[in-house]
Amino acid sequence: MKKDITIVGSGLVGSLCSLYMTSRGHNVRIFEKRKDLRSEIISAGKSINLALSERGLTALKKVGVHEEVMKIAIPMYRRIMHDEKGILSEQEYGNPGQSIYSVSRAELNALMMELAEKKGAKLEFNQLCKDVNFDNSSVTFQNTITNKEKTIDADIVIGADGALSEVRNKMVEKIKHEFKLHKIGHSYKELLIPSGENGTHVINKNALHIWPRGEFMLIALANLDGSFTCTLFAPTTGDNSFGNLNTKEEVETYFNQVYPDFTPLVPNLFEQWEENPTSSLGIVRTYPWHVKDNAILVGDSAHATVPFYGQGMNAGFEDCRVLDELLDRYEDDLLSCFKEYSKIRKPNGDGVQELSMQNYVVMRDKTSDPRFLLQKKIEQKFANSYPGKWIPLYSMVSFTNISYSDAWEVGMKQEKMMEEIMKTPNIEKEWESDEIMLKMLSLV
Ligand SMILES: Cc1cc2nc3c(=O)[nH]c(=O)nc-3n(C[C@H](O)[C@H](O)[C@H](O)COP(=O)(O)OP(=O)(O)OC[C@H]3O[C@@H](n4cnc5c(N)ncnc54)[C@H](O)[C@@H]3O)c2cc1C
């Protein structure tokens, strides 16, 4: 049956969700608190970029828009690690040809909104969600320019309003849903490596660059215009923290000492440091993700996570695909559909959060450890020799649609097995031998 749907938030996940809902024949209205980002010219290289991977692509494909998105995507086949002396090493993400993709968040969001409108969704901007009535699925919005309020009636409300979701806040306040916000003690700041002459990339564009330094790290992803968006992740306070980096001298000394091959690539480092905000990082957990048959959460509103696996958006896109599959299965029984959605997606929300926290340690610390790199080579060799027996954790998360919760569980078991394998005497020399492969076979 055709329904009236209100989506709160025209971010990445809200826009995709609208495509699924209009494809099902529903009337969709999207309300967004910000102004239309398409009205602003995005200054070259100033937009944050995201890693898009298989499960995000699967969700885009299912609703027929992935080819449009691929036009603005840059494949990244490997990590390139930069050590303290500026010496580079590499680690392939998967098998030859397998890659994740760097996409500008602003460009992707603008494209998704464009596609949402083309498919029939009505978008309204400067509309701040203030209240939700879960008895009749109505939402009250305040116009951020005129301050005028209006209440919109619908059959279903979809909360796609991000980590600080007001729809979720109202679920917590009025229906007493579970809620926990866990802020980690690390923050991030974005910096930009400008393009070289004629818009060329000054470092390899088909890789995710990491400067791993133990408790902290810097990463860089390429933009189409030749620039790179870089993110410094570091403790908020204490040693080597944002709290200790204030003056020009402190900032320049830190970068010269810790990231010597990065500093020459950013001529106006301190200006950027001062101009760009330092933002905190955290995890949101809530349950359930629905109210009766009339409201549901998708994306960060339900499961915001720390960005270390590059999976937040991918997980939100997957919510939309799974919701669509459940709507096929349950047809008009929305209550059962929404209950099942909460039940099966919540462990995946938790799973992506566990994976993201664990990958922070991997990225900032282990990618500079030769034993870790060797372990990954052994796993890849075994996976290629016995494809049905082993998929490396990174591949499960980034190159398949295996649920996050299963990936996390299997990944932790694999890690234990690899601890045994890595204890083998002379593993650095023996790793390619048949004995090692047979030993792994006996353990799986
Ligand atoms: C530094 C960083 C790097 C990241 N890198 C990656 C990555 O590489 N790969 C990846 O998959 N994910 C990544 N993520 C996560 C990703 O950005 C989020 O998971 C994704 O943006 C979530 O999309 P969303 O639509 O649910 O929420 P959002 O993108 O936050 O969109 C929510 C929308 O709702 C609007 N809104 C909010 N409140 C209201 C209200 N009260 N009324 C009306 N509108 C409202 C907002 O203005 C916004 O437009 C990263 C995150 C960070 C912080």
Short mmCIF file of C-alpha atoms and ligand atoms in Angstrom, two decimals:
data_model
loop_
_atom_site.label_atom_id
_atom_site.label_comp_id
_atom_site.label_asym_id
_atom_site.label_seq_id
_atom_site.Cartn_x
_atom_site.Cartn_y
_atom_site.Cartn_z
CA MET A 1 0.00 0.00 0.00
CA LYS A 2 1.23 3.46 -0.87
CA LYS A 3 2.39 5.31 2.26
CA ASP A 4 3.32 8.88 3.11
CA ILE A 5 6.87 8.83 4.45
CA THR A 6 8.73 11.61 6.25
CA ILE A 7 12.52 11.25 6.21
CA VAL A 8 14.39 13.46 8.68
CA GLY A 9 17.85 14.31 7.29
CA SER A 10 19.00 14.47 3.65
CA GLY A 11 22.50 13.15 4.42
CA LEU A 12 24.00 10.16 2.64
CA VAL A 13 21.75 7.57 4.25
CA GLY A 14 18.49 9.58 4.22
CA SER A 15 18.91 10.30 0.51
CA LEU A 16 19.59 6.63 -0.31
CA CYS A 17 16.69 5.49 1.85
CA SER A 18 14.38 7.81 -0.08
CA LEU A 19 15.46 6.12 -3.34
CA TYR A 20 14.42 2.75 -1.91
CA MET A 21 11.10 4.13 -0.68
CA THR A 22 10.15 5.98 -3.88
CA SER A 23 11.07 2.83 -5.85
CA ARG A 24 8.45 1.03 -3.77
CA GLY A 25 5.88 3.63 -4.88
CA HIS A 26 5.66 5.60 -1.62
CA ASN A 27 5.28 9.39 -1.31
CA VAL A 28 8.51 10.62 0.24
CA ARG A 29 9.23 14.01 1.79
CA ILE A 30 12.72 14.72 3.15
CA PHE A 31 13.32 17.51 5.68
CA GLU A 32 16.85 18.79 6.25
CA LYS A 33 18.00 21.30 8.86
CA ARG A 34 20.82 22.71 6.76
CA LYS A 35 20.55 24.76 3.60
CA ASP A 36 20.76 22.95 0.27
CA LEU A 37 24.46 22.07 -0.03
CA ARG A 38 24.05 22.00 -3.80
CA SER A 39 23.54 25.79 -3.70
CA GLU A 40 27.14 26.27 -2.59
CA ILE A 41 30.08 25.80 -4.86
CA ILE A 42 32.25 23.27 -3.08
CA SER A 43 35.68 24.87 -3.10
CA ALA A 44 38.20 22.60 -4.76
CA GLY A 45 39.67 20.04 -2.45
CA LYS A 46 37.87 21.37 0.61
CA SER A 47 35.45 18.50 0.91
CA ILE A 48 35.99 15.58 3.26
CA ASN A 49 36.21 12.21 1.55
CA LEU A 50 35.04 8.77 2.52
CA ALA A 51 35.98 5.20 1.68
CA LEU A 52 33.16 3.39 -0.10
CA SER A 53 33.35 -0.40 -0.17
CA GLU A 54 31.45 -3.48 -1.27
CA ARG A 55 28.43 -3.36 1.01
CA GLY A 56 27.86 0.33 0.25
CA LEU A 57 28.17 -0.45 -3.45
CA THR A 58 25.77 -3.39 -3.15
CA ALA A 59 23.13 -1.09 -1.65
CA LEU A 60 23.69 1.51 -4.40
CA LYS A 61 23.52 -1.19 -7.11
CA LYS A 62 20.25 -2.62 -5.82
CA VAL A 63 18.54 0.71 -6.30
CA GLY A 64 20.27 1.30 -9.66
CA VAL A 65 22.54 4.27 -8.90
CA HIS A 66 26.00 2.78 -8.45
CA GLU A 67 27.20 3.67 -11.96
CA GLU A 68 26.51 7.36 -11.27
CA VAL A 69 28.50 7.14 -8.04
CA MET A 70 31.42 5.33 -9.64
CA LYS A 71 31.93 8.39 -11.90
CA ILE A 72 33.13 10.35 -8.85
CA ALA A 73 35.08 7.51 -7.18
CA ILE A 74 38.84 6.84 -7.11
CA PRO A 75 39.88 3.20 -6.56
CA MET A 76 42.36 2.53 -3.73
CA TYR A 77 44.02 -0.88 -4.09
CA ARG A 78 46.39 -0.75 -1.16
CA ARG A 79 47.59 0.98 1.97
CA ILE A 80 50.86 2.86 1.66
CA MET A 81 52.60 3.33 4.98
CA HIS A 82 54.98 6.28 5.55
CA ASP A 83 57.49 5.70 8.36
CA GLU A 84 59.29 8.31 10.50
CA LYS A 85 62.06 8.62 7.91
CA GLY A 86 59.61 8.97 5.03
CA ILE A 87 60.31 5.42 3.80
CA LEU A 88 57.28 3.80 2.17
CA SER A 89 55.94 0.25 2.41
CA GLU A 90 52.75 -1.20 0.94
CA GLN A 91 50.03 -3.64 1.84
CA GLU A 92 47.47 -4.79 -0.74
CA TYR A 93 43.88 -4.61 0.52
CA GLY A 94 42.92 -7.88 -1.16
CA ASN A 95 43.65 -9.76 -4.36
CA PRO A 96 44.90 -7.92 -7.47
CA GLY A 97 42.16 -5.64 -8.78
CA GLN A 98 40.23 -5.51 -5.50
CA SER A 99 39.83 -1.99 -4.16
CA ILE A 100 37.87 0.31 -1.94
CA TYR A 101 36.96 3.78 -3.32
CA SER A 102 37.68 7.34 -2.24
CA VAL A 103 34.61 9.58 -2.74
CA SER A 104 34.02 13.20 -1.78
CA ARG A 105 31.32 13.31 0.89
CA ALA A 106 29.88 16.61 -0.37
CA GLU A 107 29.83 15.49 -4.02
CA LEU A 108 28.29 12.16 -3.11
CA ASN A 109 25.67 13.81 -0.91
CA ALA A 110 24.80 16.32 -3.65
CA LEU A 111 24.52 13.50 -6.20
CA MET A 112 22.36 11.37 -3.89
CA MET A 113 20.00 14.31 -3.25
CA GLU A 114 19.81 14.96 -6.99
CA LEU A 115 18.91 11.32 -7.63
CA ALA A 116 16.40 11.35 -4.76
CA GLU A 117 14.62 14.34 -6.30
CA LYS A 118 14.69 12.79 -9.78
CA LYS A 119 12.98 9.70 -8.38
CA GLY A 120 10.19 11.83 -6.92
CA ALA A 121 11.19 12.66 -3.33
CA LYS A 122 10.32 16.22 -2.22
CA LEU A 123 13.18 17.90 -0.36
CA GLU A 124 12.77 20.82 2.04
CA PHE A 125 15.76 22.62 3.55
CA ASN A 126 16.28 24.77 6.66
CA GLN A 127 13.82 22.50 8.48
CA LEU A 128 14.98 21.50 11.94
CA CYS A 129 13.22 18.51 13.49
CA LYS A 130 12.01 19.60 16.94
CA ASP A 131 9.55 16.92 17.94
CA VAL A 132 8.07 13.60 16.89
CA ASN A 133 4.65 12.28 17.84
CA PHE A 134 4.91 8.50 17.74
CA ASP A 135 1.14 8.01 18.09
CA ASN A 136 0.32 9.52 14.73
CA SER A 137 3.77 9.66 13.00
CA SER A 138 3.80 13.42 12.81
CA VAL A 139 6.97 15.50 12.99
CA THR A 140 7.28 19.15 13.98
CA PHE A 141 9.89 21.19 12.13
CA GLN A 142 11.14 24.69 12.77
CA ASN A 143 12.20 26.79 9.81
CA THR A 144 15.74 27.89 10.72
CA ILE A 145 15.33 31.21 8.85
CA THR A 146 11.81 32.32 9.85
CA ASN A 147 11.57 30.29 13.11
CA LYS A 148 8.07 29.27 12.02
CA GLU A 149 7.00 25.80 13.08
CA LYS A 150 4.92 23.31 11.12
CA THR A 151 3.78 19.78 11.78
CA ILE A 152 3.87 17.17 9.03
CA ASP A 153 1.62 14.11 9.19
CA ALA A 154 2.73 10.84 7.65
CA ASP A 155 2.33 7.07 7.93
CA ILE A 156 6.01 6.41 8.63
CA VAL A 157 8.85 8.54 10.02
CA ILE A 158 12.41 7.59 9.11
CA GLY A 159 15.12 9.09 11.32
CA ALA A 160 18.20 9.59 9.14
CA ASP A 161 19.42 12.59 11.08
CA GLY A 162 22.87 11.39 12.04
CA ALA A 163 24.78 10.80 15.27
CA LEU A 164 22.95 13.54 17.21
CA SER A 165 19.54 12.41 15.89
CA GLU A 166 16.52 14.24 17.25
CA VAL A 167 14.22 11.40 16.15
CA ARG A 168 16.28 9.00 18.28
CA ASN A 169 16.37 11.52 21.16
CA LYS A 170 12.57 11.56 21.14
CA MET A 171 12.47 7.74 21.13
CA VAL A 172 14.74 7.76 24.17
CA GLU A 173 12.82 10.54 25.92
CA LYS A 174 9.25 9.42 25.19
CA ILE A 175 9.44 5.64 24.74
CA LYS A 176 12.44 5.09 27.05
CA HIS A 177 14.58 3.36 24.44
CA GLU A 178 18.07 2.30 25.54
CA PHE A 179 20.79 4.83 24.73
CA LYS A 180 24.52 5.12 25.33
CA LEU A 181 27.06 7.58 23.93
CA HIS A 182 30.68 6.54 24.41
CA LYS A 183 33.20 9.26 23.54
CA ILE A 184 36.70 7.96 22.94
CA GLY A 185 39.66 9.96 24.19
CA HIS A 186 40.84 10.75 20.67
CA SER A 187 39.86 13.57 18.32
CA TYR A 188 40.52 14.40 14.65
CA LYS A 189 41.39 17.33 12.43
CA GLU A 190 41.30 17.53 8.67
CA LEU A 191 44.16 18.96 6.58
CA LEU A 192 44.61 19.25 2.85
CA ILE A 193 47.50 18.37 0.55
CA PRO A 194 46.92 20.65 -2.46
CA SER A 195 47.19 19.32 -6.00
CA GLY A 196 50.44 19.58 -7.92
CA GLU A 197 50.87 21.35 -11.25
CA ASN A 198 47.87 21.00 -13.60
CA GLY A 199 45.80 19.22 -10.98
CA THR A 200 48.14 16.25 -10.63
CA HIS A 201 48.31 14.12 -7.48
CA VAL A 202 51.62 14.58 -5.66
CA ILE A 203 51.51 11.12 -4.05
CA ASN A 204 49.98 7.85 -5.33
CA LYS A 205 46.24 8.48 -5.73
CA ASN A 206 45.25 4.81 -5.86
CA ALA A 207 46.18 4.09 -2.26
CA LEU A 208 45.10 5.05 1.21
CA HIS A 209 48.16 6.67 2.79
CA ILE A 210 48.87 6.07 6.47
CA TRP A 211 51.48 7.59 8.74
CA PRO A 212 51.14 5.08 11.64
CA ARG A 213 52.69 6.30 14.89
CA GLY A 214 51.42 4.06 17.68
CA GLU A 215 49.00 6.15 19.77
CA PHE A 216 48.15 8.41 16.83
CA MET A 217 48.16 8.51 13.03
CA LEU A 218 47.62 10.58 9.94
CA ILE A 219 45.79 9.31 6.83
CA ALA A 220 45.27 10.73 3.31
CA LEU A 221 42.71 9.89 0.62
CA ALA A 222 42.79 11.32 -2.92
CA ASN A 223 40.27 13.76 -4.40
CA LEU A 224 39.41 14.00 -8.10
CA ASP A 225 40.92 17.51 -8.37
CA GLY A 226 44.44 16.30 -7.47
CA SER A 227 44.30 17.19 -3.79
CA PHE A 228 44.25 14.80 -0.82
CA THR A 229 42.07 15.11 2.24
CA CYS A 230 44.13 14.11 5.26
CA THR A 231 42.94 13.39 8.78
CA LEU A 232 45.08 13.51 11.90
CA PHE A 233 43.76 11.25 14.68
CA ALA A 234 45.38 11.84 18.07
CA PRO A 235 44.62 11.87 21.80
CA THR A 236 42.55 14.86 22.87
CA THR A 237 44.77 15.55 25.89
CA GLY A 238 48.14 14.32 27.24
CA ASP A 239 51.32 13.42 25.36
CA ASN A 240 51.35 14.08 21.60
CA SER A 241 47.79 15.35 21.87
CA PHE A 242 45.77 18.14 20.30
CA GLY A 243 45.85 19.77 23.74
CA ASN A 244 49.63 20.25 23.42
CA LEU A 245 49.63 21.61 19.88
CA ASN A 246 48.66 25.24 19.96
CA THR A 247 51.39 27.62 18.78
CA LYS A 248 52.87 27.75 15.27
CA GLU A 249 56.15 26.49 16.66
CA GLU A 250 54.56 23.55 18.51
CA VAL A 251 52.58 22.47 15.45
CA GLU A 252 55.45 22.82 12.99
CA THR A 253 57.96 21.08 15.27
CA TYR A 254 55.52 18.19 15.80
CA PHE A 255 54.86 17.71 12.08
CA ASN A 256 58.53 18.08 11.13
CA GLN A 257 59.54 15.47 13.68
CA VAL A 258 56.67 13.02 13.38
CA TYR A 259 55.61 13.30 9.73
CA PRO A 260 58.73 14.64 7.93
CA ASP A 261 57.65 13.61 4.40
CA PHE A 262 54.16 15.08 4.89
CA THR A 263 55.14 18.59 5.96
CA PRO A 264 56.64 19.73 2.61
CA LEU A 265 53.40 18.74 0.87
CA VAL A 266 51.32 21.26 2.88
CA PRO A 267 52.68 24.79 2.46
CA ASN A 268 50.09 26.49 4.73
CA LEU A 269 50.01 23.86 7.46
CA PHE A 270 49.58 26.16 10.45
CA GLU A 271 46.87 28.27 8.76
CA GLN A 272 44.92 25.08 8.08
CA TRP A 273 45.58 23.91 11.64
CA GLU A 274 44.02 27.07 13.02
CA GLU A 275 41.17 27.26 10.53
CA ASN A 276 39.96 23.65 10.67
CA PRO A 277 38.06 22.44 13.72
CA THR A 278 39.20 19.65 16.01
CA SER A 279 36.28 17.25 16.41
CA SER A 280 35.61 14.50 18.91
CA LEU A 281 34.84 10.87 18.12
CA GLY A 282 32.35 8.50 19.67
CA ILE A 283 30.00 5.56 19.45
CA VAL A 284 26.21 5.67 19.75
CA ARG A 285 24.26 2.64 20.91
CA THR A 286 20.48 2.56 21.13
CA TYR A 287 17.73 -0.06 21.09
CA PRO A 288 15.26 -0.71 19.60
CA TRP A 289 15.59 1.06 16.28
CA HIS A 290 11.84 1.40 15.69
CA VAL A 291 8.61 2.49 17.34
CA LYS A 292 5.59 0.31 16.56
CA ASP A 293 4.87 0.33 12.82
CA ASN A 294 5.39 4.04 12.41
CA ALA A 295 9.01 5.07 13.03
CA ILE A 296 12.44 3.66 12.28
CA LEU A 297 16.11 4.73 12.44
CA VAL A 298 18.74 4.27 9.70
CA GLY A 299 22.44 5.16 9.53
CA ASP A 300 24.34 7.07 12.21
CA SER A 301 21.16 7.86 14.16
CA ALA A 302 21.09 4.17 15.10
CA HIS A 303 24.77 3.19 15.17
CA ALA A 304 27.24 6.07 14.75
CA THR A 305 30.76 4.70 15.02
CA VAL A 306 34.38 5.84 15.01
CA PRO A 307 35.71 6.11 11.44
CA PHE A 308 38.65 3.68 11.55
CA TYR A 309 37.22 0.96 9.31
CA GLY A 310 35.68 3.43 6.87
CA GLN A 311 32.36 1.68 7.36
CA GLY A 312 29.88 4.16 8.93
CA MET A 313 28.27 5.19 5.65
CA ASN A 314 28.61 1.67 4.23
CA ALA A 315 26.75 0.30 7.27
CA GLY A 316 24.03 2.94 6.87
CA PHE A 317 23.63 2.08 3.17
CA GLU A 318 23.35 -1.57 4.16
CA ASP A 319 20.53 -0.67 6.62
CA CYS A 320 18.54 0.65 3.63
CA ARG A 321 19.11 -2.49 1.54
CA VAL A 322 18.18 -4.81 4.41
CA LEU A 323 15.09 -2.74 5.24
CA ASP A 324 14.03 -3.03 1.59
CA GLU A 325 14.47 -6.82 1.69
CA LEU A 326 12.39 -7.03 4.85
CA LEU A 327 9.66 -4.89 3.29
CA ASP A 328 9.54 -7.43 0.43
CA ARG A 329 9.27 -10.27 2.92
CA TYR A 330 6.66 -8.76 5.25
CA GLU A 331 4.65 -6.76 2.66
CA ASP A 332 1.98 -4.80 4.59
CA ASP A 333 2.86 -6.19 8.02
CA LEU A 334 5.02 -3.22 8.98
CA LEU A 335 5.04 -4.00 12.67
CA SER A 336 6.70 -7.40 12.13
CA CYS A 337 8.99 -5.88 9.51
CA PHE A 338 10.25 -3.10 11.80
CA LYS A 339 10.63 -5.49 14.76
CA GLU A 340 12.75 -7.81 12.65
CA TYR A 341 14.78 -4.89 11.31
CA SER A 342 15.68 -3.78 14.86
CA LYS A 343 16.46 -7.35 15.87
CA ILE A 344 18.75 -8.24 12.99
CA ARG A 345 20.44 -4.89 12.45
CA LYS A 346 21.36 -4.15 16.08
CA PRO A 347 24.07 -6.88 16.29
CA ASN A 348 25.46 -5.47 13.05
CA GLY A 349 25.53 -1.97 14.50
CA ASP A 350 27.43 -3.36 17.49
CA GLY A 351 29.64 -5.41 15.12
CA VAL A 352 30.70 -2.45 12.99
CA GLN A 353 31.53 -0.54 16.17
CA GLU A 354 33.71 -3.37 17.56
CA LEU A 355 35.46 -3.67 14.20
CA SER A 356 36.02 0.08 13.98
CA MET A 357 37.57 0.30 17.43
CA GLN A 358 39.83 -2.68 16.73
CA ASN A 359 40.95 -1.26 13.39
CA TYR A 360 42.19 1.93 15.05
CA VAL A 361 44.84 -0.15 16.78
CA VAL A 362 45.59 -1.95 13.50
CA MET A 363 45.98 1.26 11.51
CA ARG A 364 47.89 3.42 13.93
CA ASP A 365 50.10 0.69 15.37
CA LYS A 366 50.16 -2.64 13.56
CA THR A 367 50.56 -1.40 9.98
CA SER A 368 54.11 -0.40 10.93
CA ASP A 369 54.86 -3.83 12.44
CA PRO A 370 56.63 -6.24 10.02
CA ARG A 371 55.20 -9.27 11.88
CA PHE A 372 51.65 -8.01 11.35
CA LEU A 373 52.34 -7.44 7.65
CA LEU A 374 53.77 -10.96 7.41
CA GLN A 375 50.70 -12.39 9.18
CA LYS A 376 48.47 -10.71 6.62
CA LYS A 377 50.54 -12.16 3.76
CA ILE A 378 50.20 -15.67 5.23
CA GLU A 379 46.44 -15.22 5.59
CA GLN A 380 46.13 -14.02 1.98
CA LYS A 381 48.19 -16.98 0.71
CA PHE A 382 46.06 -19.43 2.68
CA ALA A 383 42.83 -17.75 1.51
CA ASN A 384 43.97 -18.01 -2.12
CA SER A 385 45.01 -21.67 -1.69
CA TYR A 386 41.83 -22.69 0.19
CA PRO A 387 39.19 -20.12 -0.80
CA GLY A 388 36.31 -21.84 1.03
CA LYS A 389 38.24 -22.02 4.29
CA TRP A 390 39.41 -18.49 4.98
CA ILE A 391 38.49 -14.92 4.13
CA PRO A 392 40.80 -12.38 5.82
CA LEU A 393 38.90 -10.08 8.19
CA TYR A 394 39.57 -6.94 6.14
CA SER A 395 38.19 -8.68 3.05
CA MET A 396 35.08 -9.91 4.92
CA VAL A 397 34.33 -6.35 5.99
CA SER A 398 35.30 -4.49 2.83
CA PHE A 399 34.81 -6.91 -0.07
CA THR A 400 31.76 -8.97 0.95
CA ASN A 401 28.29 -8.53 2.40
CA ILE A 402 28.91 -10.99 5.25
CA SER A 403 27.18 -9.49 8.27
CA TYR A 404 29.39 -7.32 10.47
CA SER A 405 28.52 -9.44 13.49
CA ASP A 406 29.67 -12.65 11.75
CA ALA A 407 32.78 -10.95 10.39
CA TRP A 408 33.70 -9.79 13.89
CA GLU A 409 33.15 -13.23 15.41
CA VAL A 410 35.03 -15.14 12.68
CA GLY A 411 37.77 -12.50 12.60
CA MET A 412 38.46 -12.90 16.32
CA LYS A 413 38.68 -16.71 15.94
CA GLN A 414 41.07 -16.30 13.02
CA GLU A 415 43.20 -13.93 15.08
CA LYS A 416 43.62 -16.60 17.78
CA MET A 417 44.66 -19.18 15.17
CA MET A 418 47.15 -16.79 13.65
CA GLU A 419 48.69 -16.19 17.07
CA GLU A 420 49.55 -19.92 17.06
CA ILE A 421 50.91 -19.83 13.51
CA MET A 422 53.05 -16.78 14.24
CA LYS A 423 54.69 -18.67 17.14
CA THR A 424 56.22 -21.12 14.61
CA PRO A 425 60.04 -20.90 14.87
CA ASN A 426 61.58 -19.13 11.91
CA ILE A 427 58.18 -18.08 10.57
CA GLU A 428 59.83 -15.21 8.64
CA LYS A 429 61.59 -17.83 6.46
CA GLU A 430 59.08 -20.67 6.61
CA TRP A 431 55.87 -18.79 5.88
CA GLU A 432 55.55 -19.91 2.27
CA SER A 433 56.18 -23.59 3.07
CA ASP A 434 53.57 -26.33 2.71
CA GLU A 435 53.96 -27.10 6.44
CA ILE A 436 52.58 -23.71 7.40
CA MET A 437 49.62 -24.10 5.03
CA LEU A 438 48.96 -27.61 6.43
CA LYS A 439 49.24 -26.35 9.99
CA MET A 440 46.64 -23.67 9.19
CA LEU A 441 44.44 -26.28 7.55
CA SER A 442 44.57 -28.35 10.74
CA LEU A 443 43.49 -25.35 12.82
CA VAL A 444 40.50 -24.10 10.78
C1 LIG B 1 36.31 11.76 10.06
C2 LIG B 1 35.28 10.78 9.55
C3 LIG B 1 35.63 9.93 8.51
C4 LIG B 1 34.71 9.01 8.05
N1 LIG B 1 35.08 8.15 7.05
C5 LIG B 1 34.21 7.23 6.59
C6 LIG B 1 34.57 6.37 5.54
O1 LIG B 1 35.69 6.41 5.03
N2 LIG B 1 33.65 5.45 5.10
C7 LIG B 1 32.41 5.35 5.65
O2 LIG B 1 31.63 4.48 5.23
N3 LIG B 1 32.03 6.18 6.65
C8 LIG B 1 32.88 7.11 7.12
N4 LIG B 1 32.51 7.97 8.12
C9 LIG B 1 31.16 7.84 8.69
C10 LIG B 1 30.11 8.54 7.82
O3 LIG B 1 30.48 9.89 7.66
C11 LIG B 1 28.74 8.43 8.46
O4 LIG B 1 28.51 7.11 8.86
C12 LIG B 1 27.67 8.85 7.49
O5 LIG B 1 27.84 10.20 7.13
C13 LIG B 1 26.29 8.65 8.13
O6 LIG B 1 25.31 9.13 7.26
P1 LIG B 1 23.92 9.58 7.84
O7 LIG B 1 23.13 10.03 6.65
O8 LIG B 1 23.36 8.53 8.72
O9 LIG B 1 24.24 10.80 8.81
P2 LIG B 1 24.81 12.24 8.41
O10 LIG B 1 25.75 12.14 7.29
O11 LIG B 1 25.27 12.85 9.68
O12 LIG B 1 23.52 13.02 7.89
C14 LIG B 1 22.48 13.40 8.77
C15 LIG B 1 21.71 14.54 8.14
O13 LIG B 1 20.63 14.89 9.00
C16 LIG B 1 20.60 16.30 9.18
N5 LIG B 1 20.02 16.57 10.51
C17 LIG B 1 20.60 16.35 11.71
N6 LIG B 1 19.75 16.71 12.71
C18 LIG B 1 18.62 17.16 12.11
C19 LIG B 1 17.39 17.66 12.61
N7 LIG B 1 17.15 17.79 13.93
N8 LIG B 1 16.44 18.03 11.72
C20 LIG B 1 16.65 17.91 10.38
N9 LIG B 1 17.81 17.45 9.84
C21 LIG B 1 18.77 17.06 10.70
C22 LIG B 1 22.06 16.72 9.07
O14 LIG B 1 22.17 18.08 8.76
C23 LIG B 1 22.56 15.80 7.97
O15 LIG B 1 22.37 16.34 6.69
C24 LIG B 1 33.39 8.92 8.62
C25 LIG B 1 33.06 9.79 9.65
C26 LIG B 1 33.98 10.70 10.13
C27 LIG B 1 33.60 11.60 11.25
#
